[in-house]
PDB file of C-alpha atoms in Angstrom:
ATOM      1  CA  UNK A   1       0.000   0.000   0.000  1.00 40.00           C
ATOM      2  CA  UNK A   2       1.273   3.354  -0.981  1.00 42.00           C
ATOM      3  CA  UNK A   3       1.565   6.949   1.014  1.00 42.00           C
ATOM      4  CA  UNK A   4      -1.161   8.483  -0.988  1.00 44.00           C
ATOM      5  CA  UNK A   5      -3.593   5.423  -0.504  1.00 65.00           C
ATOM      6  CA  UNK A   6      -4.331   6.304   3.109  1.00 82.00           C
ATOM      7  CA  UNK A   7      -3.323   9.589   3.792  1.00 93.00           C
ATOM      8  CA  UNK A   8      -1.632  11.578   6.829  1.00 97.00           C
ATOM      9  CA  UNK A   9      -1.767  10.238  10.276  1.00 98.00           C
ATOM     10  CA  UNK A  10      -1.136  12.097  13.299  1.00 98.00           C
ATOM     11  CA  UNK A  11       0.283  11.066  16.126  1.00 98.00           C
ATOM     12  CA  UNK A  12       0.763  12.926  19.362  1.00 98.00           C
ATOM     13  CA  UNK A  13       3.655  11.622  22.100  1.00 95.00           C
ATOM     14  CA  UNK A  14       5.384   9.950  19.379  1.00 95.00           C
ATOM     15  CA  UNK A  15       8.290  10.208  21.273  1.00 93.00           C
ATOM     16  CA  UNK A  16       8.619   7.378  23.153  1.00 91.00           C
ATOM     17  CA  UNK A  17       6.001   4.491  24.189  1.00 92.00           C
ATOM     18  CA  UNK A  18       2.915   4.121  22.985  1.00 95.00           C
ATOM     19  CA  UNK A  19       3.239   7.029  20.172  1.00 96.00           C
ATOM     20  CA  UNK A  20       6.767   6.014  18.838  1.00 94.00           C
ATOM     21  CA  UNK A  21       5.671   2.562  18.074  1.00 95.00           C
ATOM     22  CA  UNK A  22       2.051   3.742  16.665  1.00 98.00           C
ATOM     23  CA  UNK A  23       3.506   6.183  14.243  1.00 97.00           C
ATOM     24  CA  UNK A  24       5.849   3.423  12.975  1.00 96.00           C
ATOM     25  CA  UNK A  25       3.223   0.722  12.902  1.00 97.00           C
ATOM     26  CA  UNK A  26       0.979   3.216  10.983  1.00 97.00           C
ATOM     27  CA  UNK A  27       4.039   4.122   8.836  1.00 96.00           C
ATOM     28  CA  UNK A  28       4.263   0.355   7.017  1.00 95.00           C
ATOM     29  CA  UNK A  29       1.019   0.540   7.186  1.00 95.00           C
ATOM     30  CA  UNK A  30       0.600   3.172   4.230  1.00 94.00           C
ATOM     31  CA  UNK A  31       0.379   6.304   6.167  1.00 97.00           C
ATOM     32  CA  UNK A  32       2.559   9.379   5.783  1.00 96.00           C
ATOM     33  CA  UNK A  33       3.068   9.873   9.598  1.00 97.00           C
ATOM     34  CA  UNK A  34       3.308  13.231  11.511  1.00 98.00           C
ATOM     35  CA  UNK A  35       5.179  12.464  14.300  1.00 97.00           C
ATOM     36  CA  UNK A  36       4.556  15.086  17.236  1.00 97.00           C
ATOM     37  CA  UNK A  37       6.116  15.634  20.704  1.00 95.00           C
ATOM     38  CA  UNK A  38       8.131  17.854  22.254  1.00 92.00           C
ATOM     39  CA  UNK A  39      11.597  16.137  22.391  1.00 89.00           C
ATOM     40  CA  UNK A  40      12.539  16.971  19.180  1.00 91.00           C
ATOM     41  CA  UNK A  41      16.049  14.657  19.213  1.00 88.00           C
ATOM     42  CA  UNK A  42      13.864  11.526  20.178  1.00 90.00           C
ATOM     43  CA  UNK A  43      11.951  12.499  16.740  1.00 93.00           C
ATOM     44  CA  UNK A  44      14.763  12.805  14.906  1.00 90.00           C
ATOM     45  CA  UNK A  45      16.499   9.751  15.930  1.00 90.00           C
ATOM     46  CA  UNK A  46      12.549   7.942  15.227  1.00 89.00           C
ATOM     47  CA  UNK A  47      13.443   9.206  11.667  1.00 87.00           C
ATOM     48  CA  UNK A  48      17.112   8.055  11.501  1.00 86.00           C
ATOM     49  CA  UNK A  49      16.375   4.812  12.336  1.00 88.00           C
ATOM     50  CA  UNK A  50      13.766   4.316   9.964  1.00 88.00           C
ATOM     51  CA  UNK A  51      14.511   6.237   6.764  1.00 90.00           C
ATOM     52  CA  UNK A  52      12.827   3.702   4.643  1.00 91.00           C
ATOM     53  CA  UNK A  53       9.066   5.295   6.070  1.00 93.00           C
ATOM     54  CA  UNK A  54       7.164   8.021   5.532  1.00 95.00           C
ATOM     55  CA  UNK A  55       7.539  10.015   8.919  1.00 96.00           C
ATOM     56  CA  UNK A  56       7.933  13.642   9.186  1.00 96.00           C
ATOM     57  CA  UNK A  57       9.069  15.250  12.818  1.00 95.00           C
ATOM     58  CA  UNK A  58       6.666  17.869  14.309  1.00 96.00           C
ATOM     59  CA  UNK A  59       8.467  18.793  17.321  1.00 96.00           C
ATOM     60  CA  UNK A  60       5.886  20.777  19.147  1.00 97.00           C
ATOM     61  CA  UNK A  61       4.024  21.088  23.090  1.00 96.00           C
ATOM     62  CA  UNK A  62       0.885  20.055  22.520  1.00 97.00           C
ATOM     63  CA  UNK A  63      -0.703  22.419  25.545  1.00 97.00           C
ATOM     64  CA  UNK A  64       0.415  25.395  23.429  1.00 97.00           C
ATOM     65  CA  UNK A  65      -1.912  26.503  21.028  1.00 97.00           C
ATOM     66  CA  UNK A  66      -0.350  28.922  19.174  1.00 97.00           C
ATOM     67  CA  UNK A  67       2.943  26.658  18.361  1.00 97.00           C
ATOM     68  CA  UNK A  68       0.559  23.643  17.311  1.00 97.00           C
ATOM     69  CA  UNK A  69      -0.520  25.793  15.144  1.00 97.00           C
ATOM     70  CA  UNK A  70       2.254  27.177  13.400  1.00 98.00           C
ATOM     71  CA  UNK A  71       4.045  23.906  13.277  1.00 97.00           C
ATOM     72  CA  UNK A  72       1.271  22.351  11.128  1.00 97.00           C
ATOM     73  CA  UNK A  73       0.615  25.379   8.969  1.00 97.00           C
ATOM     74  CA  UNK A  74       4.305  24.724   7.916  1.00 96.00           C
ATOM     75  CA  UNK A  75       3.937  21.133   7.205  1.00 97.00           C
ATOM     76  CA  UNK A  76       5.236  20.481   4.098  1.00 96.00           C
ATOM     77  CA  UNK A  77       2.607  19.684   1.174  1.00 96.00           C
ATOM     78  CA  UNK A  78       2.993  15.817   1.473  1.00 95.00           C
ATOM     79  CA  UNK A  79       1.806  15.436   4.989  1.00 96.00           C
ATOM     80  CA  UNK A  80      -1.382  18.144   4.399  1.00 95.00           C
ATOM     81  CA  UNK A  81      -4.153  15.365   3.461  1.00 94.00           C
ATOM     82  CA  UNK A  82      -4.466  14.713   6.900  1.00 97.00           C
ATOM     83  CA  UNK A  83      -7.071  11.355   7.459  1.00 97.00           C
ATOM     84  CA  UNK A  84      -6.172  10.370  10.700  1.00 98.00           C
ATOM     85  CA  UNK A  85      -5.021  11.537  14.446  1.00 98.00           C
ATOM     86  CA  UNK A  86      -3.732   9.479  17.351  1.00 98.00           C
ATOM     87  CA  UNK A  87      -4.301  11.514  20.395  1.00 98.00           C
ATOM     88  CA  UNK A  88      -1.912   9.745  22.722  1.00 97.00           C
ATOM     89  CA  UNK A  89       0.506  12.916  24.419  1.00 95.00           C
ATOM     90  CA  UNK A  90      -0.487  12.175  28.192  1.00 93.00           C
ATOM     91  CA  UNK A  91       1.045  11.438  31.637  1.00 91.00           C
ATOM     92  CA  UNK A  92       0.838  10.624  34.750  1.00 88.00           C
ATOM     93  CA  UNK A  93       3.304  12.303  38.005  1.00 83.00           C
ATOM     94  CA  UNK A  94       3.044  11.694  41.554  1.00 80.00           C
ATOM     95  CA  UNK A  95       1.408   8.416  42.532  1.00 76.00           C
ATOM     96  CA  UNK A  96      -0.122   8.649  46.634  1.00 78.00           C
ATOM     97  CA  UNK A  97      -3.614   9.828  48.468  1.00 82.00           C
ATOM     98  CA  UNK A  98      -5.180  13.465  46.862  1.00 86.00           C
ATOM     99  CA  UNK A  99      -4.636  14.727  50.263  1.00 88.00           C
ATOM    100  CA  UNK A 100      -1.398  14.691  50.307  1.00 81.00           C
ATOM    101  CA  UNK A 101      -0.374  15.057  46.451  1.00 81.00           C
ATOM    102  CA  UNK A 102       1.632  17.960  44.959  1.00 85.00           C
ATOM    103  CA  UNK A 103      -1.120  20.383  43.283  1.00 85.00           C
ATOM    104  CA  UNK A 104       1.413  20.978  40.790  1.00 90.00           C
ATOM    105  CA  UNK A 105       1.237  17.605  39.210  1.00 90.00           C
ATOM    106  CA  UNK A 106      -2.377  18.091  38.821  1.00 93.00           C
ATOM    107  CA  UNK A 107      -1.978  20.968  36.544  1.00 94.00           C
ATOM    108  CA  UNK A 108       0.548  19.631  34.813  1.00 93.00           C
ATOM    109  CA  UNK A 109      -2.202  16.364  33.632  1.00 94.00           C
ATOM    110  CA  UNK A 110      -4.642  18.587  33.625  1.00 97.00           C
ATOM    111  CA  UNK A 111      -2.527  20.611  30.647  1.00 97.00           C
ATOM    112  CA  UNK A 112      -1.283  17.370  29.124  1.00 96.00           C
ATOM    113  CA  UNK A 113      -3.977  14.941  29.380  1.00 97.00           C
ATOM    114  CA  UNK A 114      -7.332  16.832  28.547  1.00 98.00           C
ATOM    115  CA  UNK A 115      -5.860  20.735  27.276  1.00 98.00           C
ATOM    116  CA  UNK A 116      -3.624  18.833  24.848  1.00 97.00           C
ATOM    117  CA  UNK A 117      -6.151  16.894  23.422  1.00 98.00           C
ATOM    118  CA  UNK A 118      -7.992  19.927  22.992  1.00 98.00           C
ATOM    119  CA  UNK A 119      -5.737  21.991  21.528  1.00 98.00           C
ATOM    120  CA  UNK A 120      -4.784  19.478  18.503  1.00 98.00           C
ATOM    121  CA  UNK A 121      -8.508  18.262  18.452  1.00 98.00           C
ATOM    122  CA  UNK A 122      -9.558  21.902  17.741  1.00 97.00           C
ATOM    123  CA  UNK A 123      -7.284  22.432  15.121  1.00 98.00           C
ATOM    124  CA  UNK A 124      -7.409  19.196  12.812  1.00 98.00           C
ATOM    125  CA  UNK A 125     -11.043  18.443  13.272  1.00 98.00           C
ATOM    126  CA  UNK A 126     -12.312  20.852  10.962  1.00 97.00           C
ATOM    127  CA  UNK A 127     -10.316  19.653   8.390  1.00 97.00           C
ATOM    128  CA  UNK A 128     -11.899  16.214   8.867  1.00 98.00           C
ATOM    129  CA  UNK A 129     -15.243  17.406   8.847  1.00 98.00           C
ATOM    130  CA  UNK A 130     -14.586  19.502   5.421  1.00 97.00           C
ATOM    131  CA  UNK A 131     -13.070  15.903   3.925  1.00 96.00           C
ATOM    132  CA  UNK A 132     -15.816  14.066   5.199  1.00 97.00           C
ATOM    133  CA  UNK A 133     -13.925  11.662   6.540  1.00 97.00           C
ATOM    134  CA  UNK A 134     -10.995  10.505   8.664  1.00 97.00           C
ATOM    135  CA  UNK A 135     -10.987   8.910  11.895  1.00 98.00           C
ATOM    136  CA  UNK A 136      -9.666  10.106  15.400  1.00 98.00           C
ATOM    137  CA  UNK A 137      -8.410   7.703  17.864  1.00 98.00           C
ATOM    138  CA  UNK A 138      -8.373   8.656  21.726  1.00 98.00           C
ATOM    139  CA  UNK A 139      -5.771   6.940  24.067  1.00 98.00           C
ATOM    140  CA  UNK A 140      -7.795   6.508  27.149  1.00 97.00           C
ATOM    141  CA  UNK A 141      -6.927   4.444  30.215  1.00 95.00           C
ATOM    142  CA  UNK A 142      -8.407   1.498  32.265  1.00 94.00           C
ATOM    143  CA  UNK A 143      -7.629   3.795  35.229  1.00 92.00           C
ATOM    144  CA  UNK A 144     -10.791   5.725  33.914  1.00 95.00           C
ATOM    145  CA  UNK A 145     -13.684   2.690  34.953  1.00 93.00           C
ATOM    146  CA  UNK A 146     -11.673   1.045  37.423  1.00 91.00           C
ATOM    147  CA  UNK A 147     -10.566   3.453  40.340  1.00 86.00           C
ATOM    148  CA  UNK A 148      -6.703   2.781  42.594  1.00 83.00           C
ATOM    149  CA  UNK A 149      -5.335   4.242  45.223  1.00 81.00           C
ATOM    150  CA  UNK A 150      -2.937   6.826  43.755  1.00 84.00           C
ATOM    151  CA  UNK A 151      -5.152   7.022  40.409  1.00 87.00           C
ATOM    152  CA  UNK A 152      -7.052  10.052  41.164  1.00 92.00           C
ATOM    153  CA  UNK A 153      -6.726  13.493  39.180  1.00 94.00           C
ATOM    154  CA  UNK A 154      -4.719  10.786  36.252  1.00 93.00           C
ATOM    155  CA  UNK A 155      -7.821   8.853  36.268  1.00 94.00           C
ATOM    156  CA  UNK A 156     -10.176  11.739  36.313  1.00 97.00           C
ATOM    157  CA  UNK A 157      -8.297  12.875  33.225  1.00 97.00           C
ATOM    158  CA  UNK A 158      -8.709  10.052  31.201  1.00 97.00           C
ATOM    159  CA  UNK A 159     -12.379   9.643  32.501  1.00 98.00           C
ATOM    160  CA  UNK A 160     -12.589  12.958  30.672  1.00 98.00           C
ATOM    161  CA  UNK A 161     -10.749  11.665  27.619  1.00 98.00           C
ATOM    162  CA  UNK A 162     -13.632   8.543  27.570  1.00 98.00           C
ATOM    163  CA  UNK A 163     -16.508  10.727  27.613  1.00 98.00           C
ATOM    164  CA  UNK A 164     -15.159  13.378  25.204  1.00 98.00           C
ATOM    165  CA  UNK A 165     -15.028  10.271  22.852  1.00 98.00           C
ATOM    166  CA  UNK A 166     -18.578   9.374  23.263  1.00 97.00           C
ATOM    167  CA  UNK A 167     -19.450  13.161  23.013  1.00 98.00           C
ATOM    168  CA  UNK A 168     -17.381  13.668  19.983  1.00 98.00           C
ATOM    169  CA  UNK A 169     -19.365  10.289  18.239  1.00 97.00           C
ATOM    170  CA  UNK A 170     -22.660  12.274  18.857  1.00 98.00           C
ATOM    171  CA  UNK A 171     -21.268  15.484  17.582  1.00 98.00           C
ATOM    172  CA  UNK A 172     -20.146  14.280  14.051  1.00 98.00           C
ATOM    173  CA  UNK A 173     -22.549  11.642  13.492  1.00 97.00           C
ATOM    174  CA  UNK A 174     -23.702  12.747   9.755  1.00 97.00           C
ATOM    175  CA  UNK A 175     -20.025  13.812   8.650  1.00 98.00           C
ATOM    176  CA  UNK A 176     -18.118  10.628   7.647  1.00 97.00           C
ATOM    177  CA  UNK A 177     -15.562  10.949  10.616  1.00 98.00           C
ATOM    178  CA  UNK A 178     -14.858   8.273  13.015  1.00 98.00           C
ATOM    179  CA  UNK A 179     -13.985   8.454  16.491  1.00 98.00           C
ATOM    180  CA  UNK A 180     -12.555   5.311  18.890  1.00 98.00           C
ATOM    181  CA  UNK A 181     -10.632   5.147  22.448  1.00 98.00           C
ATOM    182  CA  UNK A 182      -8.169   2.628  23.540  1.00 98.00           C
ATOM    183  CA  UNK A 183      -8.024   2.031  26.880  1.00 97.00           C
ATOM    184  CA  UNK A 184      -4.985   0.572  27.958  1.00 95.00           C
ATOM    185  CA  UNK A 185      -4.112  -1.082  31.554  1.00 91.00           C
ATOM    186  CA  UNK A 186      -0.765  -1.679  32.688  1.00 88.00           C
ATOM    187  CA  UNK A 187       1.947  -1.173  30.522  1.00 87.00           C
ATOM    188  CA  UNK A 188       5.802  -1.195  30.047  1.00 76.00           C
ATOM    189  CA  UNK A 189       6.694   2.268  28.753  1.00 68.00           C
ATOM    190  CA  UNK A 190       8.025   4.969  29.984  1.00 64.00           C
ATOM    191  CA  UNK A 191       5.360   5.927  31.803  1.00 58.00           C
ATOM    192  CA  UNK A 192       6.016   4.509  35.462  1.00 56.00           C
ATOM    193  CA  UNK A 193       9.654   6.570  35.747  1.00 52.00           C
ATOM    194  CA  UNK A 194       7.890   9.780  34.669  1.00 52.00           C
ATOM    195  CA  UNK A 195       4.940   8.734  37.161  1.00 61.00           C
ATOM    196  CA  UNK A 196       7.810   8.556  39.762  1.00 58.00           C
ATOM    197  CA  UNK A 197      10.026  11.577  38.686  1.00 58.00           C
ATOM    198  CA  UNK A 198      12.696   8.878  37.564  1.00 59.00           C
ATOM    199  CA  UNK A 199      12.998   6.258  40.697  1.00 57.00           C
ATOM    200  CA  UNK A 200      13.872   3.245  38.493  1.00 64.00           C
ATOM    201  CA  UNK A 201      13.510   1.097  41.458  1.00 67.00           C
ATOM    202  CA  UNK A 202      10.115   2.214  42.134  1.00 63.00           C
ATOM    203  CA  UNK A 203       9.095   1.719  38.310  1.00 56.00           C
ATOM    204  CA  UNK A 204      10.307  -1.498  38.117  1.00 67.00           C
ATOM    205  CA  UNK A 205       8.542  -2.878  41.212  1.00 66.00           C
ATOM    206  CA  UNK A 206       5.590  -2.110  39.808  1.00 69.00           C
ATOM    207  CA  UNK A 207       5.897  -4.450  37.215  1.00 68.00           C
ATOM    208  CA  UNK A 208       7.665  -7.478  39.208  1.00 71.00           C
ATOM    209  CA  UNK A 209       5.331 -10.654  38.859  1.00 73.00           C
ATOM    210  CA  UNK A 210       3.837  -9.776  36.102  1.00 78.00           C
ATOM    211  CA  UNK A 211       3.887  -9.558  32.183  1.00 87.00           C
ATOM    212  CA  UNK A 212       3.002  -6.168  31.040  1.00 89.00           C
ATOM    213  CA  UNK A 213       1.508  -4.623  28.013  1.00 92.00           C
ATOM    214  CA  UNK A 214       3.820  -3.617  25.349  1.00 94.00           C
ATOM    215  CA  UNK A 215       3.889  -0.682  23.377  1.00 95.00           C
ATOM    216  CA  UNK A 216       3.434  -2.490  20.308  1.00 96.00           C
ATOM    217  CA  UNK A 217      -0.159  -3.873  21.952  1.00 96.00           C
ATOM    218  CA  UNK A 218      -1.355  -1.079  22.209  1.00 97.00           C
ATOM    219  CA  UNK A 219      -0.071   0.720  18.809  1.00 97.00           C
ATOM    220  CA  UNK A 220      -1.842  -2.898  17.465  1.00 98.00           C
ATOM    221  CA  UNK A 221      -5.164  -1.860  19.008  1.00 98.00           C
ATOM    222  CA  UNK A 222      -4.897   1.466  17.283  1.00 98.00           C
ATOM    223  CA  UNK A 223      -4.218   0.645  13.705  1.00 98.00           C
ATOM    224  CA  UNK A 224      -6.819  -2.310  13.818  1.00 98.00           C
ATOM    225  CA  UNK A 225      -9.323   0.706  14.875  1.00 98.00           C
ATOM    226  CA  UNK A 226      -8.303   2.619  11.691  1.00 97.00           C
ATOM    227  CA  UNK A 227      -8.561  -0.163   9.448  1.00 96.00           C
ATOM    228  CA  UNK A 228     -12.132  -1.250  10.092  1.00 97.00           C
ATOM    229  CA  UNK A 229     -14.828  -0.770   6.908  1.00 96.00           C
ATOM    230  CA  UNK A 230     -15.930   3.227   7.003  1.00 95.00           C
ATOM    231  CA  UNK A 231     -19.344   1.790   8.015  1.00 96.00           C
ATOM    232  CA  UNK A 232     -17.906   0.425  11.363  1.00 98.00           C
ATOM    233  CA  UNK A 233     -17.037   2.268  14.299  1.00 98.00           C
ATOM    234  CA  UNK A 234     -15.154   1.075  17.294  1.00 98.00           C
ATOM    235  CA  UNK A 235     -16.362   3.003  20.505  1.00 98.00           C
ATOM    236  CA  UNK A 236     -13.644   1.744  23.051  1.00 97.00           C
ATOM    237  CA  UNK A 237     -10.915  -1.461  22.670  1.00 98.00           C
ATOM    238  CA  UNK A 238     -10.023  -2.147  27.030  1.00 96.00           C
ATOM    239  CA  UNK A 239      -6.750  -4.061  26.974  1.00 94.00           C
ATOM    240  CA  UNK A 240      -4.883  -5.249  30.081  1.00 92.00           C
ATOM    241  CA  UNK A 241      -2.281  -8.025  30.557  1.00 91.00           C
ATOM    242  CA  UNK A 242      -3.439 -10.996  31.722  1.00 89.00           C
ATOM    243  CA  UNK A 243      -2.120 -10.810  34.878  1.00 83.00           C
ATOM    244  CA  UNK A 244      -3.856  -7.665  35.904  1.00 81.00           C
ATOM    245  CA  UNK A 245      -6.931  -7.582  38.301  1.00 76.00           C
ATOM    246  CA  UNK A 246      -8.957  -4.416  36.533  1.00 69.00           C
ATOM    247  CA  UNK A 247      -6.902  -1.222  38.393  1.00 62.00           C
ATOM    248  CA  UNK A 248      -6.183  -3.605  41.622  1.00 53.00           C
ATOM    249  CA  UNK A 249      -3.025  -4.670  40.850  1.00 53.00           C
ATOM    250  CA  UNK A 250      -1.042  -0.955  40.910  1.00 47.00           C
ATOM    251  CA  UNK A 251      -2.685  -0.434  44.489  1.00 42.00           C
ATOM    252  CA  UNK A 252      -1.721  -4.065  45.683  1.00 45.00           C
ATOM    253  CA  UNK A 253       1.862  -3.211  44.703  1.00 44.00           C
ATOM    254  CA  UNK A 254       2.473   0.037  45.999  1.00 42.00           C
ATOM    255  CA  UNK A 255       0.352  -0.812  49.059  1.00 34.00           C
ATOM    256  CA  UNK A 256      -0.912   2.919  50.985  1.00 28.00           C
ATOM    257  CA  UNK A 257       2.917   4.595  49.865  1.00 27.00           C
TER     258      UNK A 257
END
């Protein structure tokens, strides 16, 4: 399959995780990716190592408007037929009780997790609408449905990414665009040493006993999202390793620290 045969996708956080592995899944997929985060050298080194896709480096904060903007009003003309967008940018930091967390963590999800998806929702879903058609996939979280200790403004985040996805599938019904979540449960990224401001100890405890989700699982989920019929629409796709008990297992681990 060709460039031009599916379009642009999107991808936000592409650089590390869950977004680095989705834009190059989507990439020998057919897509022309747009790669977006705001380490630039991880991009670049995304694009060294795989010269023989289609990825272009957008390196870009996706809480500020005004940059987003710019960056894709300068993307060059072969990444402009924009038919897809992974909204994955998001994190987690502090882990512990909401009385006693750092309020500055909270604004710093808060920014990332639902004013990021804003901010590049608001400016590539018009284009969508105007093509009448395209598909935008939300990453989500299990930590939205199943509550644990530590979870709280994180899960109340994604909780908002969940329902924005349902809202969003009432809101365009009529214009040919798509819109799924993936919900994802424990995973081996980089998330857990950002969640713990680096403490590689910490991180890796929180995996001992049990296999986690990989990056490519979850970059799996996505793609078979986007390549469904355009009369099919998946709402949600909840994914957790087998070993997981629904949220329970991050509390059992980390106990009431």
């Amino acid at each position: 399959m060709t460039y031009e045969d599916r379009g642009v996708a999107v991808v936000s956080g592409a650089s590390s995780g869950f977004g680095a592995r989705t834009a190059q899944v989507l990439a020998q997929q057919g897509y022309g990716v747009v790669a977006l985060a705001r380490r630039g050298e991880r991009l670049a080194t995304l694009e060294k190592e795989h010269p023989e896709l289609r990825i272009h480096a957008l390196s870009v904060d996706v809480r500020d408007r005004a940059a987003l903007r710019t960056a894709f009003e300068g993307l060059p003309d072969a990444y402009r037929d924009i038919s897809a967008m992974v909204n994955n940018a998001g994190l987690s930091k502090g882990f512990g009780p909401l009385q006693s967390a750092d309020s500055r963590h909270w604004q710093e999800m808060v920014d990332t997790n639902i004013t990021g998806v804003l901010n590049l929702t608001d400016l590539l879903l018009p284009g969508l609408v105007a093509r009448k058609s395209g598909h935008i996939v939300n990453v989500g979280s299990i930590a939205a449905n199943y509550p644990y200790m530590g979870g709280n403004v994180y899960a109340a985040t994604k909780a908002f990414v969940h329902q924005l996805t349902l809202s969003m599938r009432v809101d365009l019904e009529g214009t040919g665009v798509r819109v799924s979540c993936i919900a994802p449960g424990m995973a081996r990224t980089e998330f857990a040493l950002v969640r713990f401001d680096g403490d590689e100890e910490r991180a890796e405890e929180l995996y001992r006993g049990v296999t986690p989700l990989t990056a490519d699982d979850v970059a799996q989920a996505v793609s078979w999202c986007l390549s469904r019929p355009p009369h099919v629409n998946i709402n949600m796709i909840e994914l957790m390793p087998a070993d997981q008990p629904f949220g329970l297992g991050f509390g059992r681990k980390e106990g009431n620290s």
